[in-house]
């Protein structure tokens, strides 16, 4: 059941109404049943997976908590159970293919897969929530006593398929002290859902149509064109995933539950580390808490180990997105950029300590901030090429054209370097992208101002109502007939 | 504690989301009233340049009703276009070429006066679509004297068809025709019923295509490029990109994208699509078959009622294709259609003549090539010229 489907538009109001008209003691069971119905609407058989992992992790939590001297073996068993499940469903083909390419030079073939493996929806997200749970219990948090609460934590349908990755310390108190119905939550929930749909169906889906042309056939375009496709994908993935998160958060809010934010205007990041504080926040904090810090984090004996930890964290973070080489390379790229950023930061500090503080002043000036924001955006965009391209060969072809602007620097006449996009007559999105992309860039900056000034909350009720009305009209009229799945559903 | 109605109302009215919904309903009602009175939208326009849109546009632009209208799926459509391209020895633009040169010329050779024959044959046209075209467009001063409807089993049994209401022809015609009598029977899934209910309730939703047309007009007026997307101008969009676009909007056809040239044996080898048809015939949905037969019956009744002479033509297929059907099915289909035609005073011509059509006349196991198209219309004209009902209808004054 997709958030941008008619089925969900019927399912959600029914569950919300049932939830609030029922006595308090029935509300959590209603939500749990609805969550399982939601999950089963895709492939009913996979209910066994989420239920099985819920039962296993529930008991692991207790064993870890109760064991005095044997906490670690229980933790290892719990983490291994989750990771083996994830690896089986998500990485079996990738590992088999990788093994195949390794042993091919020896004249050997990898073993044939005896059965087809279907990737269960949301597995990467709920497995990470389970790992967070058992690790935090190991670190001293009290385990969840109520099985129903634990089951709901893992299966809560608004966040079930693509997060945000919740923390049980934030979620369970909301379960123990259920919120009362409030108009404020209803209003916030509805406007978040509408905003999410607006981002997804109006912006991301229309850009998706444009983007796939460029990324599937880079040979048809010049470097200038490909920069446009890359910018378009940057906005597509942002509006797709942040749209999804808005719908998830809005849906949860209709039941009085708060789930964490996932995005904070990421393309206004001043550097790559700042970007990861603003992009997919629930994943980046998870990677920090359950991978980077356990590896030693930045408090290590030797400096090189920090870079190693960054690289391992980001490489695995890349692989988490998908079992493919280009995701791994995307992760390594970000690991390398974070390493370079750390070098730069350390260099700045050294310069400041040695009387060259003007460097820091220049970087922190308004112009310096604007330039570093622009630079960071382009670094992220280059990363997106690795992320979006279907193969490394395609990514290589696009990057080559982006950097060398193909004909511009190859001595060919300048007219040959002119963009090909202007000659594309239709579909409409091709000519319209020249207007759309600058508008999106402006809107991103504008959103920063709106957030900063709390403009929406301070607006008169009638303005907010007009905004809701306008969103409903725009979604109704301009959404494509066939809305593609959310990008992060595949992870 | 009882909560008073006033208190619930007060609580709900304090919500800006509820107020927003109220505003939306008010805007929708305003749009409904304004459009009904001021005719803000043009339902004949379409954001998708589908074959039904092109053909309806062509038909409405005709100065007067043609004598003959051809109906049918791609079987009739390719026979018409490929046949005409071969006969005229020129490239034919399939979204602009509507008059059947073959039929007009061959009938003229037989009967003296040259009739006008307009083809409403469209790829994927089901019997339900043919009926809807006849009742929506072939009426009033645009009513032809004769309808020739080319049909084959696949036009009644398409196993990929979710419902009669799911075709582009239905969706397009529904915008300016009253289909309320078949609104429920033409829909089959819960989603379709809900969508229909919502469209009935929300005027803006039912007028989405009109508003998208306005959006396109606005965007093209601002966009620096692409203004000639709806014209015959040389389209430079690379084929690979159009292929992607057509995956999302398969019914969209540009002004010069569908072209067919004269038959050339060297460049048109026979394409064996046996696998596709084995699949099509293997899973016949009886419900779809019965439903489509009932629309065929409706078409026949409509023609009878309107005084239009209908001739149902069983289209040529290769023997190999017929052999893919379940034993007895093809004969049962033919006798059912023939009996139905008899009951309604329509003609039935079986043009699947093994001795008249050889493999060299076919582009694949079902579609005729240019050679076959010319042959088909020649033989059809011969048969029609001998049909008294047809000649009487054609010579009648309107």
PDB file of N, CA and C in Angstrom, chain A residues 347-438:
ATOM      1  N   UNK A 347      43.126  21.619   9.511  1.00  0.00           N
ATOM      2  CA  UNK A 347      44.044  22.603   8.927  1.00  0.00           C
ATOM      3  C   UNK A 347      43.659  24.018   9.331  1.00  0.00           C
ATOM      4  N   UNK A 348      42.382  24.293   9.296  1.00  0.00           N
ATOM      5  CA  UNK A 348      41.877  25.615   9.683  1.00  0.00           C
ATOM      6  C   UNK A 348      42.231  25.919  11.129  1.00  0.00           C
ATOM      7  N   UNK A 349      42.013  24.911  11.972  1.00  0.00           N
ATOM      8  CA  UNK A 349      42.314  25.097  13.401  1.00  0.00           C
ATOM      9  C   UNK A 349      43.804  25.367  13.616  1.00  0.00           C
ATOM     10  N   UNK A 350      44.622  24.612  12.862  1.00  0.00           N
ATOM     11  CA  UNK A 350      46.068  24.778  12.979  1.00  0.00           C
ATOM     12  C   UNK A 350      46.468  26.191  12.544  1.00  0.00           C
ATOM     13  N   UNK A 351      45.867  26.637  11.450  1.00  0.00           N
ATOM     14  CA  UNK A 351      46.173  27.982  10.939  1.00  0.00           C
ATOM     15  C   UNK A 351      45.750  29.054  11.948  1.00  0.00           C
ATOM     16  N   UNK A 352      44.566  28.864  12.518  1.00  0.00           N
ATOM     17  CA  UNK A 352      44.079  29.830  13.509  1.00  0.00           C
ATOM     18  C   UNK A 352      45.005  29.871  14.717  1.00  0.00           C
ATOM     19  N   UNK A 353      45.453  28.676  15.144  1.00  0.00           N
ATOM     20  CA  UNK A 353      46.343  28.603  16.310  1.00  0.00           C
ATOM     21  C   UNK A 353      47.701  29.234  16.034  1.00  0.00           C
ATOM     22  N   UNK A 354      48.060  29.311  14.754  1.00  0.00           N
ATOM     23  CA  UNK A 354      49.375  29.835  14.410  1.00  0.00           C
ATOM     24  C   UNK A 354      49.313  31.242  13.806  1.00  0.00           C
ATOM     25  N   UNK A 355      48.273  31.951  14.152  1.00  0.00           N
ATOM     26  CA  UNK A 355      48.202  33.363  13.781  1.00  0.00           C
ATOM     27  C   UNK A 355      47.614  33.658  12.422  1.00  0.00           C
ATOM     28  N   UNK A 356      47.040  32.629  11.769  1.00  0.00           N
ATOM     29  CA  UNK A 356      46.435  32.879  10.463  1.00  0.00           C
ATOM     30  C   UNK A 356      44.917  32.795  10.553  1.00  0.00           C
ATOM     31  N   UNK A 357      44.359  33.519  11.506  1.00  0.00           N
ATOM     32  CA  UNK A 357      42.910  33.398  11.748  1.00  0.00           C
ATOM     33  C   UNK A 357      42.071  34.006  10.623  1.00  0.00           C
ATOM     34  N   UNK A 358      42.733  34.786   9.732  1.00  0.00           N
ATOM     35  CA  UNK A 358      41.960  35.398   8.633  1.00  0.00           C
ATOM     36  C   UNK A 358      41.354  34.322   7.710  1.00  0.00           C
ATOM     37  N   UNK A 359      41.975  33.153   7.673  1.00  0.00           N
ATOM     38  CA  UNK A 359      41.438  32.067   6.831  1.00  0.00           C
ATOM     39  C   UNK A 359      40.064  31.668   7.352  1.00  0.00           C
ATOM     40  N   UNK A 360      40.005  31.454   8.667  1.00  0.00           N
ATOM     41  CA  UNK A 360      38.718  31.082   9.273  1.00  0.00           C
ATOM     42  C   UNK A 360      37.695  32.193   9.093  1.00  0.00           C
ATOM     43  N   UNK A 361      38.150  33.433   9.248  1.00  0.00           N
ATOM     44  CA  UNK A 361      37.230  34.567   9.094  1.00  0.00           C
ATOM     45  C   UNK A 361      36.666  34.607   7.683  1.00  0.00           C
ATOM     46  N   UNK A 362      37.551  34.362   6.711  1.00  0.00           N
ATOM     47  CA  UNK A 362      37.099  34.388   5.316  1.00  0.00           C
ATOM     48  C   UNK A 362      36.087  33.276   5.055  1.00  0.00           C
ATOM     49  N   UNK A 363      36.379  32.090   5.587  1.00  0.00           N
ATOM     50  CA  UNK A 363      35.472  30.950   5.368  1.00  0.00           C
ATOM     51  C   UNK A 363      34.133  31.217   6.041  1.00  0.00           C
ATOM     52  N   UNK A 364      34.172  31.848   7.215  1.00  0.00           N
ATOM     53  CA  UNK A 364      32.933  32.085   7.962  1.00  0.00           C
ATOM     54  C   UNK A 364      32.173  33.343   7.513  1.00  0.00           C
ATOM     55  N   UNK A 365      32.784  34.123   6.619  1.00  0.00           N
ATOM     56  CA  UNK A 365      32.088  35.325   6.153  1.00  0.00           C
ATOM     57  C   UNK A 365      30.852  34.933   5.338  1.00  0.00           C
ATOM     58  N   UNK A 366      30.005  35.922   5.055  1.00  0.00           N
ATOM     59  CA  UNK A 366      28.780  35.625   4.289  1.00  0.00           C
ATOM     60  C   UNK A 366      29.117  35.047   2.922  1.00  0.00           C
ATOM     61  N   UNK A 367      30.104  35.666   2.279  1.00  0.00           N
ATOM     62  CA  UNK A 367      30.492  35.177   0.953  1.00  0.00           C
ATOM     63  C   UNK A 367      31.085  33.775   1.055  1.00  0.00           C
ATOM     64  N   UNK A 368      31.923  33.589   2.066  1.00  0.00           N
ATOM     65  CA  UNK A 368      32.546  32.277   2.275  1.00  0.00           C
ATOM     66  C   UNK A 368      31.495  31.207   2.521  1.00  0.00           C
ATOM     67  N   UNK A 369      30.502  31.556   3.338  1.00  0.00           N
ATOM     68  CA  UNK A 369      29.423  30.597   3.635  1.00  0.00           C
ATOM     69  C   UNK A 369      28.640  30.265   2.368  1.00  0.00           C
ATOM     70  N   UNK A 370      28.343  31.309   1.577  1.00  0.00           N
ATOM     71  CA  UNK A 370      27.577  31.074   0.338  1.00  0.00           C
ATOM     72  C   UNK A 370      28.368  30.183  -0.614  1.00  0.00           C
ATOM     73  N   UNK A 371      29.676  30.477  -0.726  1.00  0.00           N
ATOM     74  CA  UNK A 371      30.500  29.674  -1.642  1.00  0.00           C
ATOM     75  C   UNK A 371      30.642  28.244  -1.153  1.00  0.00           C
ATOM     76  N   UNK A 372      30.816  28.085   0.164  1.00  0.00           N
ATOM     77  CA  UNK A 372      30.975  26.708   0.660  1.00  0.00           C
ATOM     78  C   UNK A 372      29.658  25.934   0.552  1.00  0.00           C
ATOM     79  N   UNK A 373      28.526  26.637   0.681  1.00  0.00           N
ATOM     80  CA  UNK A 373      27.224  25.965   0.498  1.00  0.00           C
ATOM     81  C   UNK A 373      27.083  25.489  -0.953  1.00  0.00           C
ATOM     82  N   UNK A 374      27.467  26.376  -1.866  1.00  0.00           N
ATOM     83  CA  UNK A 374      27.397  26.029  -3.286  1.00  0.00           C
ATOM     84  C   UNK A 374      28.331  24.863  -3.610  1.00  0.00           C
ATOM     85  N   UNK A 375      29.529  24.917  -3.029  1.00  0.00           N
ATOM     86  CA  UNK A 375      30.517  23.862  -3.266  1.00  0.00           C
ATOM     87  C   UNK A 375      30.006  22.530  -2.708  1.00  0.00           C
ATOM     88  N   UNK A 376      29.461  22.586  -1.480  1.00  0.00           N
ATOM     89  CA  UNK A 376      28.946  21.354  -0.852  1.00  0.00           C
ATOM     90  C   UNK A 376      27.829  20.751  -1.701  1.00  0.00           C
ATOM     91  N   UNK A 377      26.952  21.616  -2.191  1.00  0.00           N
ATOM     92  CA  UNK A 377      25.846  21.130  -3.022  1.00  0.00           C
ATOM     93  C   UNK A 377      26.384  20.376  -4.241  1.00  0.00           C
ATOM     94  N   UNK A 378      27.436  20.918  -4.846  1.00  0.00           N
ATOM     95  CA  UNK A 378      27.980  20.263  -6.034  1.00  0.00           C
ATOM     96  C   UNK A 378      28.690  18.957  -5.694  1.00  0.00           C
ATOM     97  N   UNK A 379      29.328  18.925  -4.532  1.00  0.00           N
ATOM     98  CA  UNK A 379      29.957  17.654  -4.101  1.00  0.00           C
ATOM     99  C   UNK A 379      28.863  16.593  -3.927  1.00  0.00           C
ATOM    100  N   UNK A 380      27.777  17.003  -3.275  1.00  0.00           N
ATOM    101  CA  UNK A 380      26.652  16.073  -3.057  1.00  0.00           C
ATOM    102  C   UNK A 380      26.079  15.627  -4.400  1.00  0.00           C
ATOM    103  N   UNK A 381      25.986  16.561  -5.331  1.00  0.00           N
ATOM    104  CA  UNK A 381      25.446  16.229  -6.657  1.00  0.00           C
ATOM    105  C   UNK A 381      26.311  15.181  -7.356  1.00  0.00           C
ATOM    106  N   UNK A 382      27.610  15.331  -7.229  1.00  0.00           N
ATOM    107  CA  UNK A 382      28.500  14.338  -7.855  1.00  0.00           C
ATOM    108  C   UNK A 382      28.250  12.966  -7.216  1.00  0.00           C
ATOM    109  N   UNK A 383      28.048  12.991  -5.916  1.00  0.00           N
ATOM    110  CA  UNK A 383      27.693  11.746  -5.226  1.00  0.00           C
ATOM    111  C   UNK A 383      26.398  11.161  -5.771  1.00  0.00           C
ATOM    112  N   UNK A 384      25.438  12.032  -6.065  1.00  0.00           N
ATOM    113  CA  UNK A 384      24.140  11.538  -6.574  1.00  0.00           C
ATOM    114  C   UNK A 384      24.282  10.832  -7.916  1.00  0.00           C
ATOM    115  N   UNK A 385      25.282  11.244  -8.709  1.00  0.00           N
ATOM    116  CA  UNK A 385      25.496  10.557  -9.993  1.00  0.00           C
ATOM    117  C   UNK A 385      25.834   9.091  -9.721  1.00  0.00           C
ATOM    118  N   UNK A 386      26.720   8.873  -8.745  1.00  0.00           N
ATOM    119  CA  UNK A 386      27.091   7.495  -8.389  1.00  0.00           C
ATOM    120  C   UNK A 386      25.890   6.728  -7.858  1.00  0.00           C
ATOM    121  N   UNK A 387      25.050   7.433  -7.137  1.00  0.00           N
ATOM    122  CA  UNK A 387      23.882   6.824  -6.499  1.00  0.00           C
ATOM    123  C   UNK A 387      22.818   6.447  -7.536  1.00  0.00           C
ATOM    124  N   UNK A 388      22.576   7.325  -8.491  1.00  0.00           N
ATOM    125  CA  UNK A 388      21.458   7.156  -9.413  1.00  0.00           C
ATOM    126  C   UNK A 388      21.779   6.290 -10.626  1.00  0.00           C
ATOM    127  N   UNK A 389      23.027   6.393 -11.112  1.00  0.00           N
ATOM    128  CA  UNK A 389      23.365   5.654 -12.332  1.00  0.00           C
ATOM    129  C   UNK A 389      23.181   4.152 -12.099  1.00  0.00           C
ATOM    130  N   UNK A 390      22.650   3.476 -13.125  1.00  0.00           N
ATOM    131  CA  UNK A 390      22.365   2.047 -12.953  1.00  0.00           C
ATOM    132  C   UNK A 390      23.632   1.212 -12.830  1.00  0.00           C
ATOM    133  N   UNK A 391      24.662   1.658 -13.521  1.00  0.00           N
ATOM    134  CA  UNK A 391      25.922   0.893 -13.451  1.00  0.00           C
ATOM    135  C   UNK A 391      27.074   1.877 -13.242  1.00  0.00           C
ATOM    136  N   UNK A 392      28.213   1.334 -12.861  1.00  0.00           N
ATOM    137  CA  UNK A 392      29.381   2.188 -12.677  1.00  0.00           C
ATOM    138  C   UNK A 392      29.851   2.745 -14.021  1.00  0.00           C
ATOM    139  N   UNK A 393      29.640   1.955 -15.084  1.00  0.00           N
ATOM    140  CA  UNK A 393      30.057   2.426 -16.415  1.00  0.00           C
ATOM    141  C   UNK A 393      29.249   3.673 -16.796  1.00  0.00           C
ATOM    142  N   UNK A 394      27.933   3.656 -16.517  1.00  0.00           N
ATOM    143  CA  UNK A 394      27.098   4.825 -16.827  1.00  0.00           C
ATOM    144  C   UNK A 394      27.532   6.002 -15.973  1.00  0.00           C
ATOM    145  N   UNK A 395      27.784   5.735 -14.691  1.00  0.00           N
ATOM    146  CA  UNK A 395      28.221   6.815 -13.792  1.00  0.00           C
ATOM    147  C   UNK A 395      29.517   7.426 -14.306  1.00  0.00           C
ATOM    148  N   UNK A 396      30.421   6.551 -14.762  1.00  0.00           N
ATOM    149  CA  UNK A 396      31.707   7.020 -15.284  1.00  0.00           C
ATOM    150  C   UNK A 396      31.510   7.905 -16.502  1.00  0.00           C
ATOM    151  N   UNK A 397      30.632   7.477 -17.376  1.00  0.00           N
ATOM    152  CA  UNK A 397      30.373   8.253 -18.601  1.00  0.00           C
ATOM    153  C   UNK A 397      29.803   9.633 -18.258  1.00  0.00           C
ATOM    154  N   UNK A 398      28.869   9.652 -17.290  1.00  0.00           N
ATOM    155  CA  UNK A 398      28.253  10.933 -16.915  1.00  0.00           C
ATOM    156  C   UNK A 398      29.302  11.834 -16.246  1.00  0.00           C
ATOM    157  N   UNK A 399      30.054  11.273 -15.313  1.00  0.00           N
ATOM    158  CA  UNK A 399      31.042  12.093 -14.589  1.00  0.00           C
ATOM    159  C   UNK A 399      32.090  12.662 -15.543  1.00  0.00           C
ATOM    160  N   UNK A 400      32.482  11.849 -16.517  1.00  0.00           N
ATOM    161  CA  UNK A 400      33.471  12.306 -17.490  1.00  0.00           C
ATOM    162  C   UNK A 400      32.934  13.533 -18.231  1.00  0.00           C
ATOM    163  N   UNK A 401      31.676  13.436 -18.625  1.00  0.00           N
ATOM    164  CA  UNK A 401      31.074  14.569 -19.354  1.00  0.00           C
ATOM    165  C   UNK A 401      30.883  15.774 -18.439  1.00  0.00           C
ATOM    166  N   UNK A 402      30.550  15.515 -17.183  1.00  0.00           N
ATOM    167  CA  UNK A 402      30.332  16.626 -16.243  1.00  0.00           C
ATOM    168  C   UNK A 402      31.616  17.400 -16.009  1.00  0.00           C
ATOM    169  N   UNK A 403      32.704  16.649 -15.826  1.00  0.00           N
ATOM    170  CA  UNK A 403      33.957  17.316 -15.475  1.00  0.00           C
ATOM    171  C   UNK A 403      34.671  17.916 -16.671  1.00  0.00           C
ATOM    172  N   UNK A 404      34.603  17.191 -17.768  1.00  0.00           N
ATOM    173  CA  UNK A 404      35.369  17.675 -18.923  1.00  0.00           C
ATOM    174  C   UNK A 404      34.482  18.407 -19.919  1.00  0.00           C
ATOM    175  N   UNK A 405      33.180  18.508 -19.566  1.00  0.00           N
ATOM    176  CA  UNK A 405      32.223  19.222 -20.417  1.00  0.00           C
ATOM    177  C   UNK A 405      32.375  18.783 -21.867  1.00  0.00           C
ATOM    178  N   UNK A 406      32.647  17.553 -22.081  1.00  0.00           N
ATOM    179  CA  UNK A 406      32.967  16.926 -23.370  1.00  0.00           C
ATOM    180  C   UNK A 406      33.509  17.885 -24.406  1.00  0.00           C
ATOM    181  N   UNK A 407      32.672  18.386 -25.243  1.00  0.00           N
ATOM    182  CA  UNK A 407      33.170  19.123 -26.407  1.00  0.00           C
ATOM    183  C   UNK A 407      33.828  20.460 -26.069  1.00  0.00           C
ATOM    184  N   UNK A 408      33.487  21.011 -24.911  1.00  0.00           N
ATOM    185  CA  UNK A 408      34.007  22.346 -24.587  1.00  0.00           C
ATOM    186  C   UNK A 408      35.531  22.355 -24.550  1.00  0.00           C
ATOM    187  N   UNK A 409      36.087  21.325 -23.890  1.00  0.00           N
ATOM    188  CA  UNK A 409      37.538  21.331 -23.721  1.00  0.00           C
ATOM    189  C   UNK A 409      38.260  20.395 -24.689  1.00  0.00           C
ATOM    190  N   UNK A 410      37.528  19.875 -25.641  1.00  0.00           N
ATOM    191  CA  UNK A 410      38.189  18.917 -26.525  1.00  0.00           C
ATOM    192  C   UNK A 410      38.575  19.559 -27.860  1.00  0.00           C
ATOM    193  N   UNK A 411      38.531  20.860 -27.886  1.00  0.00           N
ATOM    194  CA  UNK A 411      38.988  21.551 -29.085  1.00  0.00           C
ATOM    195  C   UNK A 411      37.960  21.604 -30.199  1.00  0.00           C
ATOM    196  N   UNK A 412      36.748  21.110 -29.925  1.00  0.00           N
ATOM    197  CA  UNK A 412      35.731  21.150 -30.966  1.00  0.00           C
ATOM    198  C   UNK A 412      35.095  22.529 -31.008  1.00  0.00           C
ATOM    199  N   UNK A 413      34.448  22.866 -32.101  1.00  0.00           N
ATOM    200  CA  UNK A 413      33.812  24.190 -32.172  1.00  0.00           C
ATOM    201  C   UNK A 413      32.804  24.377 -31.044  1.00  0.00           C
ATOM    202  N   UNK A 414      32.656  25.603 -30.568  1.00  0.00           N
ATOM    203  CA  UNK A 414      31.825  25.841 -29.395  1.00  0.00           C
ATOM    204  C   UNK A 414      30.355  25.494 -29.620  1.00  0.00           C
ATOM    205  N   UNK A 415      29.882  25.602 -30.893  1.00  0.00           N
ATOM    206  CA  UNK A 415      28.466  25.304 -31.100  1.00  0.00           C
ATOM    207  C   UNK A 415      28.147  23.841 -30.788  1.00  0.00           C
ATOM    208  N   UNK A 416      29.187  22.978 -30.915  1.00  0.00           N
ATOM    209  CA  UNK A 416      28.967  21.560 -30.646  1.00  0.00           C
ATOM    210  C   UNK A 416      28.724  21.315 -29.156  1.00  0.00           C
ATOM    211  N   UNK A 417      29.163  22.285 -28.348  1.00  0.00           N
ATOM    212  CA  UNK A 417      28.991  22.119 -26.906  1.00  0.00           C
ATOM    213  C   UNK A 417      27.637  22.620 -26.432  1.00  0.00           C
ATOM    214  N   UNK A 418      26.856  23.170 -27.343  1.00  0.00           N
ATOM    215  CA  UNK A 418      25.540  23.698 -26.955  1.00  0.00           C
ATOM    216  C   UNK A 418      24.677  22.569 -26.413  1.00  0.00           C
ATOM    217  N   UNK A 419      23.758  22.926 -25.538  1.00  0.00           N
ATOM    218  CA  UNK A 419      22.935  21.900 -24.905  1.00  0.00           C
ATOM    219  C   UNK A 419      21.996  21.239 -25.912  1.00  0.00           C
ATOM    220  N   UNK A 420      21.767  19.961 -25.700  1.00  0.00           N
ATOM    221  CA  UNK A 420      20.827  19.238 -26.559  1.00  0.00           C
ATOM    222  C   UNK A 420      19.402  19.389 -26.071  1.00  0.00           C
ATOM    223  N   UNK A 421      19.259  19.667 -24.785  1.00  0.00           N
ATOM    224  CA  UNK A 421      17.905  19.750 -24.212  1.00  0.00           C
ATOM    225  C   UNK A 421      16.983  20.714 -24.957  1.00  0.00           C
ATOM    226  N   UNK A 422      17.495  21.898 -25.366  1.00  0.00           N
ATOM    227  CA  UNK A 422      16.584  22.823 -26.056  1.00  0.00           C
ATOM    228  C   UNK A 422      15.950  22.239 -27.302  1.00  0.00           C
ATOM    229  N   UNK A 423      16.599  21.237 -27.899  1.00  0.00           N
ATOM    230  CA  UNK A 423      16.030  20.703 -29.141  1.00  0.00           C
ATOM    231  C   UNK A 423      14.970  19.635 -28.871  1.00  0.00           C
ATOM    232  N   UNK A 424      14.779  19.292 -27.605  1.00  0.00           N
ATOM    233  CA  UNK A 424      13.773  18.274 -27.294  1.00  0.00           C
ATOM    234  C   UNK A 424      12.409  18.940 -27.171  1.00  0.00           C
ATOM    235  N   UNK A 425      11.525  18.573 -28.065  1.00  0.00           N
ATOM    236  CA  UNK A 425      10.234  19.263 -28.119  1.00  0.00           C
ATOM    237  C   UNK A 425       9.249  18.784 -27.077  1.00  0.00           C
ATOM    238  N   UNK A 426       9.271  17.554 -26.792  1.00  0.00           N
ATOM    239  CA  UNK A 426       8.345  17.061 -25.797  1.00  0.00           C
ATOM    240  C   UNK A 426       8.903  15.785 -25.203  1.00  0.00           C
ATOM    241  N   UNK A 427       8.473  15.318 -24.076  1.00  0.00           N
ATOM    242  CA  UNK A 427       7.354  15.796 -23.276  1.00  0.00           C
ATOM    243  C   UNK A 427       7.621  17.173 -22.652  1.00  0.00           C
ATOM    244  N   UNK A 428       6.568  17.705 -22.085  1.00  0.00           N
ATOM    245  CA  UNK A 428       6.584  19.059 -21.559  1.00  0.00           C
ATOM    246  C   UNK A 428       7.696  19.302 -20.541  1.00  0.00           C
ATOM    247  N   UNK A 429       7.989  18.269 -19.743  1.00  0.00           N
ATOM    248  CA  UNK A 429       8.956  18.450 -18.651  1.00  0.00           C
ATOM    249  C   UNK A 429      10.319  18.896 -19.172  1.00  0.00           C
ATOM    250  N   UNK A 430      10.681  18.488 -20.399  1.00  0.00           N
ATOM    251  CA  UNK A 430      11.999  18.873 -20.911  1.00  0.00           C
ATOM    252  C   UNK A 430      12.141  20.390 -21.065  1.00  0.00           C
ATOM    253  N   UNK A 431      11.237  21.028 -21.816  1.00  0.00           N
ATOM    254  CA  UNK A 431      11.367  22.492 -21.868  1.00  0.00           C
ATOM    255  C   UNK A 431      11.072  23.163 -20.531  1.00  0.00           C
ATOM    256  N   UNK A 432      10.175  22.557 -19.736  1.00  0.00           N
ATOM    257  CA  UNK A 432       9.758  23.211 -18.487  1.00  0.00           C
ATOM    258  C   UNK A 432      10.848  23.187 -17.423  1.00  0.00           C
ATOM    259  N   UNK A 433      11.822  22.273 -17.571  1.00  0.00           N
ATOM    260  CA  UNK A 433      12.827  22.128 -16.522  1.00  0.00           C
ATOM    261  C   UNK A 433      13.693  23.387 -16.384  1.00  0.00           C
ATOM    262  N   UNK A 434      13.774  24.152 -17.476  1.00  0.00           N
ATOM    263  CA  UNK A 434      14.556  25.397 -17.418  1.00  0.00           C
ATOM    264  C   UNK A 434      13.927  26.410 -16.455  1.00  0.00           C
ATOM    265  N   UNK A 435      12.616  26.265 -16.246  1.00  0.00           N
ATOM    266  CA  UNK A 435      11.938  27.142 -15.293  1.00  0.00           C
ATOM    267  C   UNK A 435      11.876  26.481 -13.926  1.00  0.00           C
ATOM    268  N   UNK A 436      11.712  25.167 -13.958  1.00  0.00           N
ATOM    269  CA  UNK A 436      11.460  24.430 -12.723  1.00  0.00           C
ATOM    270  C   UNK A 436      12.677  24.404 -11.788  1.00  0.00           C
ATOM    271  N   UNK A 437      13.843  24.116 -12.342  1.00  0.00           N
ATOM    272  CA  UNK A 437      15.017  23.962 -11.480  1.00  0.00           C
ATOM    273  C   UNK A 437      15.381  25.240 -10.725  1.00  0.00           C
ATOM    274  N   UNK A 438      15.425  26.395 -11.403  1.00  0.00           N
ATOM    275  CA  UNK A 438      15.702  27.620 -10.620  1.00  0.00           C
ATOM    276  C   UNK A 438      14.638  27.859  -9.554  1.00  0.00           C
TER     277      UNK A 438
END
